[in-house]
Each structure stands twice: as C-alpha cells, then as structure tokens.
Amino acid sequence: MKKISNDIYLKWFKDMSFWRKFEDKCRSLYLKQKIRGFLHLYNGQEAIPAGLVQAMDLKKDKMITAYRCHILPIAMGVNPKKIMAELFGKNTGTSCGMGGSMHIFSKKYRFYGGHGIVGGQIPIGAGIAFADKYFFRDAVTLTLMGDGAVNQGSLHETFNMAMIWKLPVVFICENNKYAMGTSVKRSSNIEEIYKIGLAYKMPSFCVDGMDPIKIYEHASNAIEKARKGKGPTFLDLRTYRYRGHSMSDSESYRSKKEINEFKSRDPILLIKKYILDNKLVSEKILNEFKDEINKKIEECVNFAEMSNYPNEEKLYSVVYYKKNSTFLEKKNI
C-alpha cells in the first residue's frame, strides 16, 4: 500500500473542492434550465472518489456505478468539459449528448457508466470482472451502488456467482442513509449493510465514507486481494449527501439539524484541517486555489455553451446500429 504523501493531501483538497464546485454549478445551471432531465448531485460524498482512485491502477482498473455519476469519471481522468457538455446534451459530451446526467461513459478511461436502473450495474460490473479473469487481464473492477440497490435480487445473485468464481471485483455501497427519501432503517431488515456480504462468506467491512484515508486503505486491501485471484470484497462506505436525492427532492424526510451534523464532518474540511495543522501550505494558498477552480468551472460551462447539439443522423451512429445501413457502414462505431 502506497503511503499518502503531502502532495496527495493537497491534490485531494484541490480535487474535492473542484468536484463540489462543479456540482454546485450544475445545480445553478439546472435551475436556469440549461441542464434538463434528471440531476443527481454528489455534494458530501467527495471522499469516496478521492480514496478509491488513489487505490486503483488507472491504467487498467475499471469502474461502474449508478446514476449519481458526474464526479467519479472526472476523478478517473475524463475531461470535466466533456461531462458538462454531456449534461447540456451537446455533441462534444461523453456520449455525444445522448446519455445525459445519468449515463456518463468513457471507454478510454475505463468508466462504464452511469446506469439508470437501480442495481442494474451490479451484474454488469461482475461481468466485466469475469471477462478480465477469462482473458487473463490483470485488472480489477470497482462496482458501486447506492444503499437502495442492496435489496435487489440482482445483487444477491451476483454476490453468489462472484464468490463461486472468485472474480476480481470490489463491490462498494455508497451508503448515504437514504434510498431516495426512504431511510435504510425503514427499507431494510439488515441495517448494517456490510453484513449482507457475510452471508456469501465475502469479506465485508463498514468504512467511514467521509474519510478518504480510510477509504483508500480498505480499497487498497480489497483491490490487492482481488488482483491476486482471491475474489471479491464488499465495502459499506458510510457517507452522506448534502443535497436531495435529485433536483426534484423536497427533502421532507430529514432535518436541517441532521444535515448540519454531517456537514461538521465534511471531507473537504477534514483534509483542509490536516493541511493547516501540518503546515503543508498556508490558508492563503488554499484560498487562492478557489480562483483557479472557478476559472476551470467557467471553462467547462463555456465549452458546453459553445458546442453544437448532435444532428439527427448522430442518433443512428451512436445509439442504434443497423448492419445494412449505407450511412452506418461508413461510420467507425
């Protein structure tokens, strides 16, 4: 396991601050109707991509997740301009503007979505891992899901097969306490979600999802184990989202007091405290990062604004393939 250097702490602070600002900007653009459809924001959960990506080998490892999926691909290397363009429905987006907020995808950076069906990505993640094992590729797939997905039958079937075949996969629950507006306590007979994995004799752990260090440590161990052919691990990351489930969420199911309690453990503030306590840089330097971040965000918005919408023909070269089409045979898809 690599030691977390001072440079990584500074990178985490800059990255997480950018991710938070990116989502805040998306919310503002949604209210202005520049972004339409569904929008699920990641505010509060930034420690997860920070810790996971540090544990991964980004040259070969893969990731798949549900529909709260703007920040994870950025963490893996996808240009945030392309993410913003996708949210605008523009041709320069990650899926040529046809996937939108819930279907971010990048083959180049091994990010396989962005899936709108609750739990639908879980067996697909195991399938990707199966392919890697079958073709002797030294890769591990991180398969993420929300707490609302763990009672889907697809998870249990997948856990069983993944253990039988010792697949190189790490299952990760981004447990933000609420499946849309229903708490884990009300929706599951097993409140300690990590215990679900134990039923399949899968190594399973409850992890502080607001601390990137702890996420990094557990993810590193799980990835190393999977890479050695010893099978999957299940991580229950206890995190919290500061915004509603989506932009249409009135948040009537939780109190402002509860939200503020979790904000007191904000992962960005945790890293900032470490930086200042250890005098890595001054607070003035950290504040100067804000100008750099704001400029980068505006570049993303300007790129999306200036990009064109896809033309009608694009629909048939990206979404639907018909072998005998003269038009499509000229396209490299």
Tab-separated table of C-alpha atoms in Angstrom:
chain	number	residue	atom	x	y	z
A	1	MET	CA	0.000	0.000	0.000
A	2	LYS	CA	1.413	3.360	-1.054
A	3	LYS	CA	1.980	5.995	1.624
A	4	ILE	CA	-0.179	9.085	1.308
A	5	SER	CA	2.253	11.922	0.671
A	6	ASN	CA	1.761	15.603	1.394
A	7	ASP	CA	1.279	16.157	-2.331
A	8	ILE	CA	-1.678	13.764	-2.287
A	9	TYR	CA	-3.318	15.718	0.548
A	10	LEU	CA	-3.007	18.898	-1.494
A	11	LYS	CA	-4.316	17.147	-4.598
A	12	TRP	CA	-7.259	15.792	-2.626
A	13	PHE	CA	-8.128	19.254	-1.365
A	14	LYS	CA	-7.998	20.757	-4.859
A	15	ASP	CA	-9.862	17.862	-6.484
A	16	MET	CA	-12.617	17.623	-3.899
A	17	SER	CA	-13.086	21.392	-3.899
A	18	PHE	CA	-13.386	21.338	-7.684
A	19	TRP	CA	-15.865	18.435	-7.612
A	20	ARG	CA	-18.021	20.268	-5.053
A	21	LYS	CA	-17.955	23.464	-7.103
A	22	PHE	CA	-18.717	21.539	-10.306
A	23	GLU	CA	-21.875	20.086	-8.773
A	24	ASP	CA	-22.904	23.448	-7.332
A	25	LYS	CA	-22.576	24.912	-10.810
A	26	CYS	CA	-24.644	22.074	-12.274
A	27	ARG	CA	-27.386	22.849	-9.779
A	28	SER	CA	-27.342	26.525	-10.771
A	29	LEU	CA	-27.462	25.650	-14.470
A	30	TYR	CA	-30.325	23.248	-13.878
A	31	LEU	CA	-32.348	25.980	-12.194
A	32	LYS	CA	-31.668	28.149	-15.257
A	33	GLN	CA	-32.887	25.239	-17.454
A	34	LYS	CA	-29.523	24.950	-19.188
A	35	ILE	CA	-29.399	21.355	-17.903
A	36	ARG	CA	-32.606	19.346	-18.144
A	37	GLY	CA	-33.989	15.954	-17.234
A	38	PHE	CA	-32.730	14.283	-14.066
A	39	LEU	CA	-29.832	15.604	-11.993
A	40	HIS	CA	-28.370	13.739	-9.006
A	41	LEU	CA	-25.649	15.688	-7.195
A	42	TYR	CA	-22.649	14.293	-5.316
A	43	ASN	CA	-22.109	17.005	-2.665
A	44	GLY	CA	-20.772	15.471	0.557
A	45	GLN	CA	-19.556	12.196	-0.972
A	46	GLU	CA	-16.279	13.507	-2.411
A	47	ALA	CA	-14.089	11.408	-0.108
A	48	ILE	CA	-15.171	8.289	-1.994
A	49	PRO	CA	-13.619	9.019	-5.409
A	50	ALA	CA	-10.602	10.594	-3.700
A	51	GLY	CA	-9.839	7.409	-1.766
A	52	LEU	CA	-10.851	4.911	-4.454
A	53	VAL	CA	-8.890	6.444	-7.317
A	54	GLN	CA	-5.761	6.642	-5.188
A	55	ALA	CA	-6.058	2.892	-4.570
A	56	MET	CA	-6.696	1.979	-8.218
A	57	ASP	CA	-4.299	1.385	-11.088
A	58	LEU	CA	-5.891	3.805	-13.540
A	59	LYS	CA	-4.020	2.260	-16.467
A	60	LYS	CA	-6.056	-0.945	-16.213
A	61	ASP	CA	-8.643	-0.980	-13.402
A	62	LYS	CA	-12.285	-0.169	-14.159
A	63	MET	CA	-15.309	1.356	-12.515
A	64	ILE	CA	-19.070	1.143	-12.951
A	65	THR	CA	-21.745	2.886	-10.897
A	66	ALA	CA	-25.352	4.040	-10.730
A	67	TYR	CA	-26.768	7.383	-11.860
A	68	ARG	CA	-25.043	9.777	-9.411
A	69	CYS	CA	-22.136	9.699	-11.802
A	70	HIS	CA	-20.651	13.103	-12.726
A	71	ILE	CA	-17.721	13.154	-10.314
A	72	LEU	CA	-16.410	9.580	-10.463
A	73	PRO	CA	-15.382	9.756	-14.147
A	74	ILE	CA	-13.724	13.147	-13.584
A	75	ALA	CA	-11.705	11.516	-10.798
A	76	MET	CA	-10.659	8.766	-13.229
A	77	GLY	CA	-9.393	11.283	-15.775
A	78	VAL	CA	-12.341	12.217	-18.001
A	79	ASN	CA	-12.195	15.865	-19.030
A	80	PRO	CA	-14.828	17.745	-16.979
A	81	LYS	CA	-15.585	19.854	-20.059
A	82	LYS	CA	-16.917	16.713	-21.741
A	83	ILE	CA	-19.010	15.898	-18.668
A	84	MET	CA	-20.544	19.379	-18.692
A	85	ALA	CA	-21.186	19.147	-22.433
A	86	GLU	CA	-22.975	15.833	-21.897
A	87	LEU	CA	-25.183	17.435	-19.259
A	88	PHE	CA	-26.028	20.149	-21.800
A	89	GLY	CA	-26.906	17.482	-24.367
A	90	LYS	CA	-24.124	18.612	-26.692
A	91	ASN	CA	-22.249	16.653	-29.352
A	92	THR	CA	-18.921	17.124	-27.543
A	93	GLY	CA	-20.177	15.264	-24.470
A	94	THR	CA	-19.016	11.840	-23.343
A	95	SER	CA	-21.958	10.178	-25.122
A	96	CYS	CA	-22.427	12.831	-27.820
A	97	GLY	CA	-25.137	14.451	-25.724
A	98	MET	CA	-27.418	11.403	-25.812
A	99	GLY	CA	-26.753	9.945	-22.382
A	100	GLY	CA	-27.209	12.935	-20.140
A	101	SER	CA	-26.667	13.151	-16.409
A	102	MET	CA	-27.346	9.506	-15.581
A	103	HIS	CA	-25.343	7.872	-18.380
A	104	ILE	CA	-21.796	9.237	-18.337
A	105	PHE	CA	-19.473	6.732	-20.040
A	106	SER	CA	-15.832	6.602	-21.139
A	107	LYS	CA	-14.238	3.553	-22.712
A	108	LYS	CA	-10.886	5.392	-22.860
A	109	TYR	CA	-10.793	5.878	-19.093
A	110	ARG	CA	-12.476	2.541	-18.302
A	111	PHE	CA	-15.544	4.155	-16.755
A	112	TYR	CA	-18.536	2.030	-17.764
A	113	GLY	CA	-21.442	4.207	-16.579
A	114	GLY	CA	-23.744	5.727	-15.264
A	115	HIS	CA	-26.819	3.344	-15.094
A	116	GLY	CA	-30.381	4.497	-14.539
A	117	ILE	CA	-31.868	1.178	-13.392
A	118	VAL	CA	-31.423	0.686	-9.649
A	119	GLY	CA	-28.937	-2.141	-9.160
A	120	GLY	CA	-28.704	-2.771	-12.909
A	121	GLN	CA	-24.966	-2.093	-12.951
A	122	ILE	CA	-24.132	-4.724	-10.302
A	123	PRO	CA	-24.202	-7.848	-12.520
A	124	ILE	CA	-22.608	-5.861	-15.357
A	125	GLY	CA	-19.679	-4.993	-13.078
A	126	ALA	CA	-19.241	-8.662	-12.223
A	127	GLY	CA	-19.455	-9.472	-15.936
A	128	ILE	CA	-16.627	-7.047	-16.706
A	129	ALA	CA	-14.566	-8.703	-13.975
A	130	PHE	CA	-15.409	-12.147	-15.386
A	131	ALA	CA	-14.119	-11.055	-18.808
A	132	ASP	CA	-10.872	-9.841	-17.243
A	133	LYS	CA	-10.387	-13.159	-15.486
A	134	TYR	CA	-11.303	-15.165	-18.593
A	135	PHE	CA	-8.808	-13.286	-20.765
A	136	PHE	CA	-6.100	-13.190	-18.048
A	137	ARG	CA	-6.125	-9.399	-17.823
A	138	ASP	CA	-4.582	-8.065	-14.631
A	139	ALA	CA	-7.458	-5.719	-13.851
A	140	VAL	CA	-9.962	-5.161	-11.049
A	141	THR	CA	-13.456	-3.704	-11.455
A	142	LEU	CA	-14.933	-1.443	-8.785
A	143	THR	CA	-18.716	-1.855	-8.819
A	144	LEU	CA	-20.533	0.903	-6.951
A	145	MET	CA	-24.162	1.069	-5.868
A	146	GLY	CA	-26.394	3.037	-3.517
A	147	ASP	CA	-27.951	1.673	-0.344
A	148	GLY	CA	-31.269	1.466	-2.186
A	149	ALA	CA	-29.840	-1.177	-4.534
A	150	VAL	CA	-28.746	-3.739	-1.958
A	151	ASN	CA	-32.172	-5.383	-1.692
A	152	GLN	CA	-32.347	-6.022	-5.427
A	153	GLY	CA	-32.259	-9.672	-6.350
A	154	SER	CA	-29.538	-8.970	-8.900
A	155	LEU	CA	-27.106	-8.104	-6.092
A	156	HIS	CA	-27.618	-11.419	-4.315
A	157	GLU	CA	-27.282	-13.493	-7.470
A	158	THR	CA	-24.160	-11.539	-8.399
A	159	PHE	CA	-22.580	-11.882	-4.950
A	160	ASN	CA	-23.118	-15.640	-5.071
A	161	MET	CA	-21.550	-16.083	-8.513
A	162	ALA	CA	-18.707	-13.657	-7.810
A	163	MET	CA	-17.704	-15.706	-4.781
A	164	ILE	CA	-18.009	-19.048	-6.571
A	165	TRP	CA	-15.826	-17.832	-9.449
A	166	LYS	CA	-13.532	-15.649	-7.293
A	167	LEU	CA	-13.987	-12.706	-9.632
A	168	PRO	CA	-11.602	-9.705	-9.497
A	169	VAL	CA	-14.283	-7.267	-8.374
A	170	VAL	CA	-14.764	-4.947	-5.403
A	171	PHE	CA	-18.400	-4.213	-4.546
A	172	ILE	CA	-18.903	-0.806	-2.949
A	173	CYS	CA	-22.067	0.579	-1.376
A	174	GLU	CA	-22.183	4.373	-1.259
A	175	ASN	CA	-24.382	4.282	1.802
A	176	ASN	CA	-25.743	7.814	2.180
A	177	LYS	CA	-28.521	6.633	4.542
A	178	TYR	CA	-31.426	7.220	2.169
A	179	ALA	CA	-32.718	5.347	-0.864
A	180	MET	CA	-34.290	8.409	-2.460
A	181	GLY	CA	-36.346	9.558	0.547
A	182	THR	CA	-36.573	6.286	2.476
A	183	SER	CA	-34.048	5.585	5.215
A	184	VAL	CA	-32.149	2.301	5.430
A	185	LYS	CA	-33.875	1.704	8.762
A	186	ARG	CA	-37.291	1.728	7.080
A	187	SER	CA	-36.342	-0.121	3.901
A	188	SER	CA	-34.082	-2.947	5.048
A	189	ASN	CA	-34.314	-5.614	7.713
A	190	ILE	CA	-30.496	-5.532	7.795
A	191	GLU	CA	-29.436	-2.020	8.790
A	192	GLU	CA	-25.732	-2.945	8.859
A	193	ILE	CA	-25.463	-3.262	5.087
A	194	TYR	CA	-21.967	-4.763	5.077
A	195	LYS	CA	-23.381	-7.874	6.771
A	196	ILE	CA	-25.184	-8.800	3.543
A	197	GLY	CA	-21.825	-9.843	2.087
A	198	LEU	CA	-21.105	-12.096	5.048
A	199	ALA	CA	-23.990	-14.353	4.041
A	200	TYR	CA	-21.900	-15.305	0.990
A	201	LYS	CA	-18.681	-15.597	3.024
A	202	MET	CA	-17.460	-12.464	1.260
A	203	PRO	CA	-15.018	-10.301	3.240
A	204	SER	CA	-17.161	-7.283	4.129
A	205	PHE	CA	-16.352	-4.093	6.004
A	206	CYS	CA	-18.053	-0.968	7.294
A	207	VAL	CA	-15.921	2.078	6.438
A	208	ASP	CA	-16.086	5.776	7.311
A	209	GLY	CA	-17.107	7.159	3.922
A	210	MET	CA	-16.269	10.731	4.895
A	211	ASP	CA	-12.556	9.970	5.363
A	212	PRO	CA	-10.524	9.446	2.156
A	213	ILE	CA	-7.669	7.869	4.105
A	214	LYS	CA	-9.835	5.068	5.474
A	215	ILE	CA	-11.467	4.562	2.078
A	216	TYR	CA	-8.035	4.378	0.447
A	217	GLU	CA	-6.772	1.822	2.964
A	218	HIS	CA	-9.756	-0.518	2.664
A	219	ALA	CA	-9.957	-0.147	-1.109
A	220	SER	CA	-6.231	-0.854	-1.478
A	221	ASN	CA	-6.534	-4.079	0.506
A	222	ALA	CA	-9.633	-5.166	-1.440
A	223	ILE	CA	-8.079	-4.393	-4.838
A	224	GLU	CA	-4.830	-6.188	-3.958
A	225	LYS	CA	-6.792	-9.235	-2.821
A	226	ALA	CA	-8.882	-9.290	-5.996
A	227	ARG	CA	-5.808	-8.851	-8.193
A	228	LYS	CA	-4.198	-11.879	-6.574
A	229	GLY	CA	-7.172	-14.031	-7.548
A	230	LYS	CA	-8.663	-14.256	-4.072
A	231	GLY	CA	-12.073	-12.943	-5.044
A	232	PRO	CA	-14.350	-10.034	-4.170
A	233	THR	CA	-14.739	-7.774	-1.155
A	234	PHE	CA	-17.786	-5.742	-0.116
A	235	LEU	CA	-17.234	-2.241	1.322
A	236	ASP	CA	-20.083	-0.402	3.031
A	237	LEU	CA	-18.974	3.240	2.838
A	238	ARG	CA	-20.970	5.334	5.325
A	239	THR	CA	-21.279	8.693	3.611
A	240	TYR	CA	-23.878	11.446	3.315
A	241	ARG	CA	-25.257	13.624	0.531
A	242	TYR	CA	-25.887	17.265	1.390
A	243	ARG	CA	-28.337	17.805	-1.460
A	244	GLY	CA	-31.555	15.927	-2.124
A	245	HIS	CA	-31.741	12.644	-3.993
A	246	SER	CA	-32.349	14.647	-7.167
A	247	MET	CA	-33.321	18.209	-8.012
A	248	SER	CA	-36.999	17.327	-7.526
A	249	ASP	CA	-36.432	16.171	-3.933
A	250	SER	CA	-38.152	18.329	-1.286
A	251	GLU	CA	-36.083	16.618	1.456
A	252	SER	CA	-39.008	16.420	3.845
A	253	TYR	CA	-37.691	13.132	5.282
A	254	ARG	CA	-34.683	14.624	7.110
A	255	SER	CA	-33.964	17.631	9.310
A	256	LYS	CA	-31.577	20.530	8.823
A	257	LYS	CA	-30.015	19.535	12.137
A	258	GLU	CA	-29.098	16.118	10.739
A	259	ILE	CA	-27.615	17.656	7.596
A	260	ASN	CA	-25.550	20.132	9.649
A	261	GLU	CA	-24.254	17.327	11.869
A	262	PHE	CA	-22.803	15.584	8.824
A	263	LYS	CA	-21.506	18.848	7.388
A	264	SER	CA	-19.397	19.198	10.535
A	265	ARG	CA	-17.520	16.131	9.244
A	266	ASP	CA	-17.209	17.447	5.704
A	267	PRO	CA	-14.396	15.527	3.933
A	268	ILE	CA	-13.026	18.739	2.402
A	269	LEU	CA	-12.775	20.345	5.830
A	270	LEU	CA	-11.110	17.192	7.173
A	271	ILE	CA	-8.351	17.422	4.559
A	272	LYS	CA	-8.055	21.196	4.998
A	273	LYS	CA	-7.525	20.737	8.728
A	274	TYR	CA	-4.751	18.199	8.118
A	275	ILE	CA	-3.028	20.543	5.659
A	276	LEU	CA	-3.149	23.513	8.024
A	277	ASP	CA	-2.290	21.542	11.192
A	278	ASN	CA	0.782	20.096	9.449
A	279	LYS	CA	1.643	23.440	7.814
A	280	LEU	CA	1.823	21.974	4.313
A	281	VAL	CA	0.724	25.342	2.911
A	282	SER	CA	-0.903	28.430	4.371
A	283	GLU	CA	-4.628	29.110	4.392
A	284	LYS	CA	-3.921	31.968	1.988
A	285	ILE	CA	-2.605	29.464	-0.572
A	286	LEU	CA	-5.663	27.253	-0.096
A	287	ASN	CA	-7.925	30.241	-0.697
A	288	GLU	CA	-6.004	31.047	-3.880
A	289	PHE	CA	-6.962	27.612	-5.192
A	290	LYS	CA	-10.546	28.898	-5.340
A	291	ASP	CA	-9.737	31.321	-8.154
A	292	GLU	CA	-8.135	28.514	-10.153
A	293	ILE	CA	-11.165	26.274	-9.553
A	294	ASN	CA	-13.668	28.989	-10.513
A	295	LYS	CA	-11.783	29.620	-13.755
A	296	LYS	CA	-11.783	25.918	-14.577
A	297	ILE	CA	-15.532	25.664	-13.911
A	298	GLU	CA	-16.259	28.594	-16.226
A	299	GLU	CA	-14.143	26.961	-18.922
A	300	CYS	CA	-16.341	23.860	-18.635
A	301	VAL	CA	-19.524	25.909	-18.961
A	302	ASN	CA	-18.190	27.954	-21.892
A	303	PHE	CA	-17.123	24.752	-23.675
A	304	ALA	CA	-20.615	23.301	-23.251
A	305	GLU	CA	-22.332	26.536	-24.279
A	306	MET	CA	-20.242	26.871	-27.457
A	307	SER	CA	-20.609	23.232	-28.507
A	308	ASN	CA	-23.204	22.153	-31.053
A	309	TYR	CA	-26.128	19.849	-30.462
A	310	PRO	CA	-25.835	16.481	-32.247
A	311	ASN	CA	-27.564	16.271	-35.599
A	312	GLU	CA	-30.319	13.762	-36.281
A	313	GLU	CA	-28.031	11.355	-38.115
A	314	LYS	CA	-25.886	11.004	-34.987
A	315	LEU	CA	-28.700	9.107	-33.305
A	316	TYR	CA	-28.190	6.164	-35.621
A	317	SER	CA	-24.410	6.041	-35.337
A	318	VAL	CA	-24.255	6.157	-31.538
A	319	VAL	CA	-27.426	4.645	-30.121
A	320	TYR	CA	-28.710	2.150	-32.665
A	321	TYR	CA	-26.714	0.068	-35.135
A	322	LYS	CA	-28.273	-1.498	-38.239
A	323	LYS	CA	-25.795	-3.596	-40.179
A	324	ASN	CA	-27.183	-2.980	-43.652
A	325	SER	CA	-27.401	0.804	-43.379
A	326	THR	CA	-25.295	2.539	-46.051
A	327	PHE	CA	-24.828	5.532	-43.754
A	328	LEU	CA	-23.691	3.442	-40.810
A	329	GLU	CA	-21.241	1.324	-42.775
A	330	LYS	CA	-19.220	4.491	-43.351
A	331	LYS	CA	-19.010	5.158	-39.650
A	332	ASN	CA	-16.413	3.741	-37.326
A	333	ILE	CA	-18.509	2.798	-34.304
